[in-house]
GROMACS .gro file of C-alpha atoms in nm:
model
  400
    1UNK     CA    1  -2.568   1.282   7.876
    2UNK     CA    2  -2.508   1.547   7.634
    3UNK     CA    3  -2.805   1.749   7.460
    4UNK     CA    4  -2.743   1.814   7.055
    5UNK     CA    5  -2.983   2.048   6.834
    6UNK     CA    6  -2.989   1.945   6.510
    7UNK     CA    7  -3.061   2.320   6.303
    8UNK     CA    8  -3.113   2.233   5.895
    9UNK     CA    9  -3.209   2.404   5.617
   10UNK     CA   10  -3.397   2.254   5.306
   11UNK     CA   11  -3.533   1.867   5.215
   12UNK     CA   12  -3.236   1.736   5.153
   13UNK     CA   13  -3.094   1.874   5.409
   14UNK     CA   14  -3.325   1.733   5.700
   15UNK     CA   15  -3.248   1.382   5.565
   16UNK     CA   16  -2.883   1.427   5.623
   17UNK     CA   17  -2.928   1.558   5.963
   18UNK     CA   18  -3.232   1.212   6.056
   19UNK     CA   19  -2.961   1.010   5.965
   20UNK     CA   20  -2.675   1.184   6.185
   21UNK     CA   21  -2.942   1.205   6.458
   22UNK     CA   22  -2.970   0.837   6.410
   23UNK     CA   23  -2.642   0.795   6.500
   24UNK     CA   24  -2.624   0.984   6.799
   25UNK     CA   25  -2.881   0.922   6.929
   26UNK     CA   26  -2.682   0.539   6.903
   27UNK     CA   27  -2.366   0.708   7.100
   28UNK     CA   28  -2.589   0.804   7.374
   29UNK     CA   29  -2.705   1.159   7.291
   30UNK     CA   30  -2.970   1.305   7.388
   31UNK     CA   31  -3.115   1.534   7.005
   32UNK     CA   32  -3.392   1.729   6.919
   33UNK     CA   33  -3.384   1.901   6.560
   34UNK     CA   34  -3.500   2.235   6.419
   35UNK     CA   35  -3.607   2.185   6.098
   36UNK     CA   36  -3.518   2.570   5.986
   37UNK     CA   37  -3.762   2.571   5.590
   38UNK     CA   38  -3.958   2.263   5.577
   39UNK     CA   39  -4.145   1.995   5.747
   40UNK     CA   40  -3.914   1.841   5.894
   41UNK     CA   41  -4.072   1.426   5.749
   42UNK     CA   42  -3.725   1.248   5.763
   43UNK     CA   43  -3.652   1.327   6.181
   44UNK     CA   44  -4.019   1.221   6.228
   45UNK     CA   45  -3.915   0.866   6.042
   46UNK     CA   46  -3.625   0.831   6.256
   47UNK     CA   47  -3.808   0.938   6.584
   48UNK     CA   48  -3.667   1.251   6.692
   49UNK     CA   49  -3.820   1.464   6.848
   50UNK     CA   50  -3.900   1.794   6.694
   51UNK     CA   51  -3.882   2.150   6.755
   52UNK     CA   52  -4.157   2.403   6.721
   53UNK     CA   53  -4.387   2.412   6.404
   54UNK     CA   54  -4.319   2.346   6.070
   55UNK     CA   55  -4.398   2.502   5.688
   56UNK     CA   56  -4.337   2.373   5.382
   57UNK     CA   57  -4.277   2.640   5.142
   58UNK     CA   58  -4.328   2.571   4.753
   59UNK     CA   59  -3.939   2.727   4.653
   60UNK     CA   60  -3.797   2.479   4.924
   61UNK     CA   61  -3.560   2.704   5.055
   62UNK     CA   62  -3.327   3.033   4.977
   63UNK     CA   63  -3.077   2.934   4.712
   64UNK     CA   64  -3.084   2.842   4.323
   65UNK     CA   65  -3.465   3.002   4.313
   66UNK     CA   66  -3.561   3.235   4.033
   67UNK     CA   67  -3.663   3.580   4.087
   68UNK     CA   68  -4.025   3.459   4.122
   69UNK     CA   69  -3.943   3.218   4.381
   70UNK     CA   70  -3.778   3.474   4.541
   71UNK     CA   71  -4.033   3.678   4.563
   72UNK     CA   72  -4.247   3.376   4.639
   73UNK     CA   73  -3.996   3.329   4.976
   74UNK     CA   74  -4.044   3.675   5.066
   75UNK     CA   75  -4.432   3.743   4.975
   76UNK     CA   76  -4.538   3.376   5.159
   77UNK     CA   77  -4.347   3.516   5.487
   78UNK     CA   78  -4.092   3.294   5.489
   79UNK     CA   79  -3.840   3.543   5.569
   80UNK     CA   80  -4.033   3.607   5.867
   81UNK     CA   81  -4.087   3.227   5.942
   82UNK     CA   82  -3.694   3.175   5.921
   83UNK     CA   83  -3.662   3.462   6.218
   84UNK     CA   84  -3.954   3.319   6.414
   85UNK     CA   85  -3.712   3.048   6.416
   86UNK     CA   86  -3.407   3.247   6.538
   87UNK     CA   87  -3.549   3.341   6.773
   88UNK     CA   88  -3.689   3.048   6.947
   89UNK     CA   89  -3.380   2.857   6.859
   90UNK     CA   90  -3.227   3.160   7.089
   91UNK     CA   91  -3.514   3.099   7.327
   92UNK     CA   92  -3.375   2.742   7.401
   93UNK     CA   93  -3.024   2.742   7.333
   94UNK     CA   94  -2.927   2.656   7.747
   95UNK     CA   95  -3.120   2.311   7.673
   96UNK     CA   96  -2.844   2.216   7.495
   97UNK     CA   97  -2.498   2.114   7.495
   98UNK     CA   98  -2.431   2.086   7.124
   99UNK     CA   99  -2.572   2.237   6.815
  100UNK     CA  100  -2.538   2.056   6.474
  101UNK     CA  101  -2.571   2.248   6.193
  102UNK     CA  102  -2.615   2.071   5.814
  103UNK     CA  103  -2.726   2.306   5.521
  104UNK     CA  104  -2.538   2.622   5.454
  105UNK     CA  105  -2.533   3.023   5.585
  106UNK     CA  106  -2.863   3.036   5.791
  107UNK     CA  107  -2.846   2.720   6.009
  108UNK     CA  108  -2.412   2.853   6.082
  109UNK     CA  109  -2.564   3.205   6.156
  110UNK     CA  110  -2.820   3.057   6.408
  111UNK     CA  111  -2.541   2.854   6.552
  112UNK     CA  112  -2.286   3.158   6.608
  113UNK     CA  113  -2.603   3.391   6.696
  114UNK     CA  114  -2.666   3.174   6.975
  115UNK     CA  115  -2.356   3.170   7.093
  116UNK     CA  116  -2.273   2.812   7.086
  117UNK     CA  117  -2.026   2.563   7.075
  118UNK     CA  118  -2.131   2.401   6.716
  119UNK     CA  119  -2.030   2.146   6.448
  120UNK     CA  120  -2.183   2.210   6.080
  121UNK     CA  121  -2.207   1.970   5.786
  122UNK     CA  122  -2.165   2.182   5.468
  123UNK     CA  123  -2.348   1.976   5.249
  124UNK     CA  124  -2.517   2.316   5.068
  125UNK     CA  125  -2.136   2.442   4.911
  126UNK     CA  126  -1.927   2.268   4.682
  127UNK     CA  127  -1.546   2.401   4.542
  128UNK     CA  128  -1.679   2.244   4.226
  129UNK     CA  129  -1.899   2.526   4.175
  130UNK     CA  130  -1.632   2.773   4.072
  131UNK     CA  131  -1.315   2.555   4.134
  132UNK     CA  132  -1.205   2.748   4.451
  133UNK     CA  133  -1.535   2.820   4.707
  134UNK     CA  134  -1.648   3.207   4.747
  135UNK     CA  135  -1.846   3.121   5.076
  136UNK     CA  136  -2.137   3.424   5.116
  137UNK     CA  137  -2.027   3.675   5.320
  138UNK     CA  138  -1.994   3.678   5.712
  139UNK     CA  139  -1.982   3.279   5.673
  140UNK     CA  140  -1.620   3.245   5.655
  141UNK     CA  141  -1.637   3.531   6.011
  142UNK     CA  142  -1.905   3.258   6.103
  143UNK     CA  143  -1.667   2.940   6.067
  144UNK     CA  144  -1.324   3.121   6.221
  145UNK     CA  145  -1.530   3.136   6.525
  146UNK     CA  146  -1.406   2.948   6.827
  147UNK     CA  147  -1.758   2.829   6.878
  148UNK     CA  148  -1.716   2.624   6.577
  149UNK     CA  149  -1.572   2.313   6.633
  150UNK     CA  150  -1.575   2.093   6.359
  151UNK     CA  151  -1.618   2.185   6.011
  152UNK     CA  152  -1.753   1.896   5.781
  153UNK     CA  153  -1.759   1.956   5.400
  154UNK     CA  154  -1.939   1.729   5.106
  155UNK     CA  155  -1.665   1.632   4.959
  156UNK     CA  156  -1.270   1.661   4.920
  157UNK     CA  157  -1.184   1.901   4.717
  158UNK     CA  158  -1.399   2.172   4.911
  159UNK     CA  159  -1.230   2.007   5.256
  160UNK     CA  160  -0.871   2.065   5.118
  161UNK     CA  161  -0.989   2.468   4.983
  162UNK     CA  162  -1.158   2.556   5.331
  163UNK     CA  163  -0.865   2.414   5.526
  164UNK     CA  164  -0.651   2.653   5.312
  165UNK     CA  165  -0.883   2.953   5.310
  166UNK     CA  166  -0.956   2.912   5.667
  167UNK     CA  167  -0.603   2.799   5.801
  168UNK     CA  168  -0.794   2.546   6.001
  169UNK     CA  169  -0.878   2.167   5.990
  170UNK     CA  170  -1.186   2.063   5.768
  171UNK     CA  171  -1.254   1.749   5.697
  172UNK     CA  172  -1.470   1.521   5.419
  173UNK     CA  173  -1.566   1.180   5.607
  174UNK     CA  174  -1.872   1.125   5.310
  175UNK     CA  175  -2.218   1.268   5.313
  176UNK     CA  176  -2.474   1.102   5.493
  177UNK     CA  177  -2.749   1.105   5.248
  178UNK     CA  178  -2.541   0.816   5.070
  179UNK     CA  179  -2.494   0.541   5.384
  180UNK     CA  180  -2.872   0.397   5.308
  181UNK     CA  181  -2.740   0.314   4.930
  182UNK     CA  182  -2.432   0.082   5.038
  183UNK     CA  183  -2.326  -0.170   4.933
  184UNK     CA  184  -2.353   0.027   4.620
  185UNK     CA  185  -2.625  -0.150   4.371
  186UNK     CA  186  -2.734  -0.443   4.605
  187UNK     CA  187  -3.029  -0.496   4.439
  188UNK     CA  188  -2.936  -0.431   4.048
  189UNK     CA  189  -3.119  -0.713   3.858
  190UNK     CA  190  -2.854  -0.731   3.527
  191UNK     CA  191  -3.122  -0.922   3.317
  192UNK     CA  192  -3.353  -0.625   3.298
  193UNK     CA  193  -3.284  -0.248   3.235
  194UNK     CA  194  -3.524  -0.022   3.448
  195UNK     CA  195  -3.486   0.399   3.435
  196UNK     CA  196  -3.566   0.565   3.733
  197UNK     CA  197  -3.758   0.856   3.680
  198UNK     CA  198  -3.750   1.165   3.874
  199UNK     CA  199  -3.953   1.447   3.901
  200UNK     CA  200  -3.825   1.633   4.244
  201UNK     CA  201  -4.029   1.680   4.522
  202UNK     CA  202  -4.161   2.030   4.557
  203UNK     CA  203  -4.539   2.085   4.486
  204UNK     CA  204  -4.683   2.256   4.254
  205UNK     CA  205  -4.333   2.291   4.103
  206UNK     CA  206  -4.342   1.875   4.098
  207UNK     CA  207  -4.658   1.886   3.771
  208UNK     CA  208  -4.463   2.075   3.561
  209UNK     CA  209  -4.179   1.862   3.618
  210UNK     CA  210  -4.333   1.564   3.614
  211UNK     CA  211  -4.546   1.632   3.276
  212UNK     CA  212  -4.166   1.735   3.080
  213UNK     CA  213  -4.108   1.392   3.156
  214UNK     CA  214  -4.417   1.240   3.065
  215UNK     CA  215  -4.418   1.454   2.754
  216UNK     CA  216  -4.020   1.306   2.664
  217UNK     CA  217  -4.131   0.967   2.717
  218UNK     CA  218  -4.431   1.038   2.481
  219UNK     CA  219  -4.204   1.101   2.198
  220UNK     CA  220  -3.958   0.782   2.313
  221UNK     CA  221  -4.294   0.526   2.296
  222UNK     CA  222  -4.227   0.561   1.919
  223UNK     CA  223  -3.933   0.341   1.951
  224UNK     CA  224  -4.047  -0.015   1.994
  225UNK     CA  225  -3.681  -0.078   2.165
  226UNK     CA  226  -3.820   0.078   2.428
  227UNK     CA  227  -4.067  -0.128   2.506
  228UNK     CA  228  -3.832  -0.383   2.703
  229UNK     CA  229  -3.704  -0.087   2.889
  230UNK     CA  230  -3.907  -0.017   3.268
  231UNK     CA  231  -3.956   0.318   3.352
  232UNK     CA  232  -4.032   0.409   3.709
  233UNK     CA  233  -4.135   0.706   3.846
  234UNK     CA  234  -4.070   0.827   4.237
  235UNK     CA  235  -4.310   1.019   4.330
  236UNK     CA  236  -4.378   1.280   4.634
  237UNK     CA  237  -4.740   1.248   4.851
  238UNK     CA  238  -4.780   1.564   4.763
  239UNK     CA  239  -4.841   1.457   4.402
  240UNK     CA  240  -5.180   1.282   4.472
  241UNK     CA  241  -5.296   0.904   4.260
  242UNK     CA  242  -5.628   1.110   4.139
  243UNK     CA  243  -5.385   1.366   4.004
  244UNK     CA  244  -5.159   1.188   3.824
  245UNK     CA  245  -5.477   0.990   3.690
  246UNK     CA  246  -5.649   1.333   3.567
  247UNK     CA  247  -5.320   1.419   3.441
  248UNK     CA  248  -5.285   1.024   3.244
  249UNK     CA  249  -5.628   1.061   3.104
  250UNK     CA  250  -5.597   1.374   2.940
  251UNK     CA  251  -5.296   1.294   2.730
  252UNK     CA  252  -5.474   0.966   2.594
  253UNK     CA  253  -5.275   0.726   2.760
  254UNK     CA  254  -5.415   0.407   2.887
  255UNK     CA  255  -5.421   0.267   3.261
  256UNK     CA  256  -5.345  -0.119   3.301
  257UNK     CA  257  -5.606  -0.243   3.547
  258UNK     CA  258  -5.555  -0.506   3.775
  259UNK     CA  259  -5.252  -0.426   4.004
  260UNK     CA  260  -5.180  -0.597   4.377
  261UNK     CA  261  -4.983  -0.293   4.464
  262UNK     CA  262  -5.175  -0.033   4.676
  263UNK     CA  263  -4.834   0.192   4.626
  264UNK     CA  264  -4.880   0.151   4.258
  265UNK     CA  265  -5.045   0.254   3.938
  266UNK     CA  266  -4.939   0.134   3.588
  267UNK     CA  267  -5.000   0.265   3.218
  268UNK     CA  268  -4.981   0.224   2.881
  269UNK     CA  269  -4.883   0.502   2.611
  270UNK     CA  270  -4.794   0.316   2.280
  271UNK     CA  271  -4.487   0.051   2.309
  272UNK     CA  272  -4.399   0.201   2.638
  273UNK     CA  273  -4.523   0.121   2.972
  274UNK     CA  274  -4.494   0.324   3.305
  275UNK     CA  275  -4.525   0.215   3.686
  276UNK     CA  276  -4.533   0.496   3.925
  277UNK     CA  277  -4.448   0.457   4.303
  278UNK     CA  278  -4.526   0.654   4.609
  279UNK     CA  279  -4.281   0.604   4.889
  280UNK     CA  280  -4.065   0.362   4.748
  281UNK     CA  281  -3.768   0.651   4.587
  282UNK     CA  282  -3.457   0.416   4.768
  283UNK     CA  283  -3.601   0.066   4.555
  284UNK     CA  284  -3.633   0.243   4.269
  285UNK     CA  285  -3.330   0.425   4.264
  286UNK     CA  286  -3.085   0.155   4.339
  287UNK     CA  287  -3.287  -0.113   4.055
  288UNK     CA  288  -3.196   0.168   3.790
  289UNK     CA  289  -2.912   0.146   3.537
  290UNK     CA  290  -2.932   0.570   3.501
  291UNK     CA  291  -3.221   0.784   3.599
  292UNK     CA  292  -3.440   1.067   3.428
  293UNK     CA  293  -3.451   1.349   3.661
  294UNK     CA  294  -3.529   1.736   3.731
  295UNK     CA  295  -3.439   1.685   4.103
  296UNK     CA  296  -3.173   1.782   4.376
  297UNK     CA  297  -3.041   1.525   4.635
  298UNK     CA  298  -3.249   1.265   4.362
  299UNK     CA  299  -2.947   1.297   4.130
  300UNK     CA  300  -2.627   1.363   4.363
  301UNK     CA  301  -2.770   0.990   4.504
  302UNK     CA  302  -2.745   0.845   4.178
  303UNK     CA  303  -2.465   0.977   4.098
  304UNK     CA  304  -2.287   0.830   4.435
  305UNK     CA  305  -2.426   0.528   4.316
  306UNK     CA  306  -2.241   0.541   4.005
  307UNK     CA  307  -2.538   0.542   3.791
  308UNK     CA  308  -2.570   0.831   3.475
  309UNK     CA  309  -2.801   1.135   3.525
  310UNK     CA  310  -3.012   1.245   3.248
  311UNK     CA  311  -3.114   1.599   3.340
  312UNK     CA  312  -3.390   1.818   3.237
  313UNK     CA  313  -3.377   2.168   3.271
  314UNK     CA  314  -3.675   2.313   3.419
  315UNK     CA  315  -3.892   2.626   3.503
  316UNK     CA  316  -3.823   2.635   3.890
  317UNK     CA  317  -3.904   2.808   4.049
  318UNK     CA  318  -3.614   2.552   4.221
  319UNK     CA  319  -3.486   2.325   3.923
  320UNK     CA  320  -3.418   2.634   3.726
  321UNK     CA  321  -3.176   2.608   3.442
  322UNK     CA  322  -2.903   2.787   3.648
  323UNK     CA  323  -2.977   2.529   3.917
  324UNK     CA  324  -2.929   2.226   3.711
  325UNK     CA  325  -2.611   2.406   3.563
  326UNK     CA  326  -2.480   2.432   3.903
  327UNK     CA  327  -2.512   2.053   3.959
  328UNK     CA  328  -2.375   1.953   3.657
  329UNK     CA  329  -2.086   2.128   3.777
  330UNK     CA  330  -2.146   1.987   4.157
  331UNK     CA  331  -2.189   1.598   4.016
  332UNK     CA  332  -1.926   1.610   3.746
  333UNK     CA  333  -1.958   1.453   3.346
  334UNK     CA  334  -2.204   1.214   3.428
  335UNK     CA  335  -2.467   1.438   3.411
  336UNK     CA  336  -2.581   1.437   3.056
  337UNK     CA  337  -2.791   1.789   2.986
  338UNK     CA  338  -3.007   1.906   2.642
  339UNK     CA  339  -2.899   2.270   2.672
  340UNK     CA  340  -2.820   2.454   2.348
  341UNK     CA  341  -3.190   2.397   2.240
  342UNK     CA  342  -3.416   2.636   1.975
  343UNK     CA  343  -3.708   2.553   2.139
  344UNK     CA  344  -3.884   2.246   2.354
  345UNK     CA  345  -3.938   2.019   2.141
  346UNK     CA  346  -3.559   2.026   2.046
  347UNK     CA  347  -3.531   1.978   2.428
  348UNK     CA  348  -3.728   1.678   2.422
  349UNK     CA  349  -3.537   1.529   2.057
  350UNK     CA  350  -3.208   1.606   2.203
  351UNK     CA  351  -3.285   1.473   2.563
  352UNK     CA  352  -3.406   1.141   2.367
  353UNK     CA  353  -3.092   1.094   2.165
  354UNK     CA  354  -2.866   1.133   2.523
  355UNK     CA  355  -3.117   0.895   2.657
  356UNK     CA  356  -3.024   0.676   2.385
  357UNK     CA  357  -2.628   0.712   2.411
  358UNK     CA  358  -2.652   0.674   2.799
  359UNK     CA  359  -2.827   0.304   2.791
  360UNK     CA  360  -2.577   0.246   2.393
  361UNK     CA  361  -2.239   0.309   2.696
  362UNK     CA  362  -2.393   0.070   2.986
  363UNK     CA  363  -2.461  -0.184   2.724
  364UNK     CA  364  -2.164  -0.233   2.557
  365UNK     CA  365  -1.874  -0.010   2.701
  366UNK     CA  366  -1.770  -0.153   3.037
  367UNK     CA  367  -1.503   0.089   3.060
  368UNK     CA  368  -1.758   0.392   3.079
  369UNK     CA  369  -1.939   0.203   3.453
  370UNK     CA  370  -1.557   0.170   3.602
  371UNK     CA  371  -1.594   0.588   3.528
  372UNK     CA  372  -1.892   0.624   3.670
  373UNK     CA  373  -1.804   0.453   4.012
  374UNK     CA  374  -1.462   0.608   3.993
  375UNK     CA  375  -1.677   0.981   3.967
  376UNK     CA  376  -1.944   0.835   4.270
  377UNK     CA  377  -1.628   0.797   4.495
  378UNK     CA  378  -1.450   1.130   4.431
  379UNK     CA  379  -1.753   1.342   4.422
  380UNK     CA  380  -1.973   1.134   4.688
  381UNK     CA  381  -1.747   0.934   4.863
  382UNK     CA  382  -1.765   0.588   5.113
  383UNK     CA  383  -1.915   0.424   5.294
  384UNK     CA  384  -2.036   0.530   5.704
  385UNK     CA  385  -2.049   0.896   5.671
  386UNK     CA  386  -2.239   0.895   5.945
  387UNK     CA  387  -2.035   0.666   6.214
  388UNK     CA  388  -1.700   0.839   6.087
  389UNK     CA  389  -1.901   1.184   6.146
  390UNK     CA  390  -2.018   1.139   6.499
  391UNK     CA  391  -1.675   0.945   6.641
  392UNK     CA  392  -1.501   1.243   6.528
  393UNK     CA  393  -1.725   1.442   6.723
  394UNK     CA  394  -1.699   1.262   6.979
  395UNK     CA  395  -1.333   1.236   7.012
  396UNK     CA  396  -1.364   1.689   7.021
  397UNK     CA  397  -1.656   1.647   7.309
  398UNK     CA  398  -1.482   1.439   7.519
  399UNK     CA  399  -1.170   1.659   7.517
  400UNK     CA  400  -1.380   2.054   7.564
   0.00000   0.00000   0.00000
């Protein structure tokens, strides 16, 4: 039985890594995980053994962070923590036959330093960002190594681009984090119009994002039409029900009592009602017709399901103006965002116009939904990405 170590670098990367790990186990492999940044909760959920201690960092990893975010990384000890993880990986490398790396240059570097045969899913990079992928130095050198057995990308444009750049076969077989949502829209109830609200998952940034989305809803509440629409917040455990209640109370929302579901809080402001759910992200996304988002992976999954996204630029450290702009390039024209605003009130008013426009298109323009679904396949791919990747790796391992 071959032993595989999965290295992943971030919350979304852990999700993809855990789903690939589950498929590896089905194929008879022994699999462990080493999440470089983050708690590795997705691995725990899939009962994959985690190697080493884990720690959550406020910025969620090294990437599209603000200057303040990068400073937080250094002062918070993230760089030293990553170096400790590298040492641990090097120390245990002989226990494993292959590494499977998910994310960016960091786990690729880990595999290269350890001189292990590795497969890589470059979920963090896309040619959609700039037209031609500019890999950070010295990624290209690592990926050209004979130790890099197979490279998978997050879209076909990137696969074609890297195949030309590296002069070796690079494949796009879909995105593992989309697998659990297929077949598309299976839980969508056409009789109700539901909007998913995604403030992200990083604490304390999620607090600011949550309040910003509430401010948008408060302005919307003057419009009686939105009484008919169901608004559902997807909240992670780091934002407690006590904190949520405190925020709503300060802002003058009315708590609706006698709710039977323990994972649900319900609040009302003028004509508008909001549902707050914990640990119910997948269900909220599936039933939503569109989403209001200040998140990374959530927006990608929404677009992958053919659901338009109204994006709100945040202050960061992770979901910044820069991150939001990069996300729009990555996911295409069905991520709508107010970008040219004078102040916060103007940003809110422009965002509301986009919400109304999106609802109008969804309800009255059939071609709009067809185009959203075509974009979904182009940007995120088809079903069974995990199975396709593992089957592809099996061929390499058996012939190695």
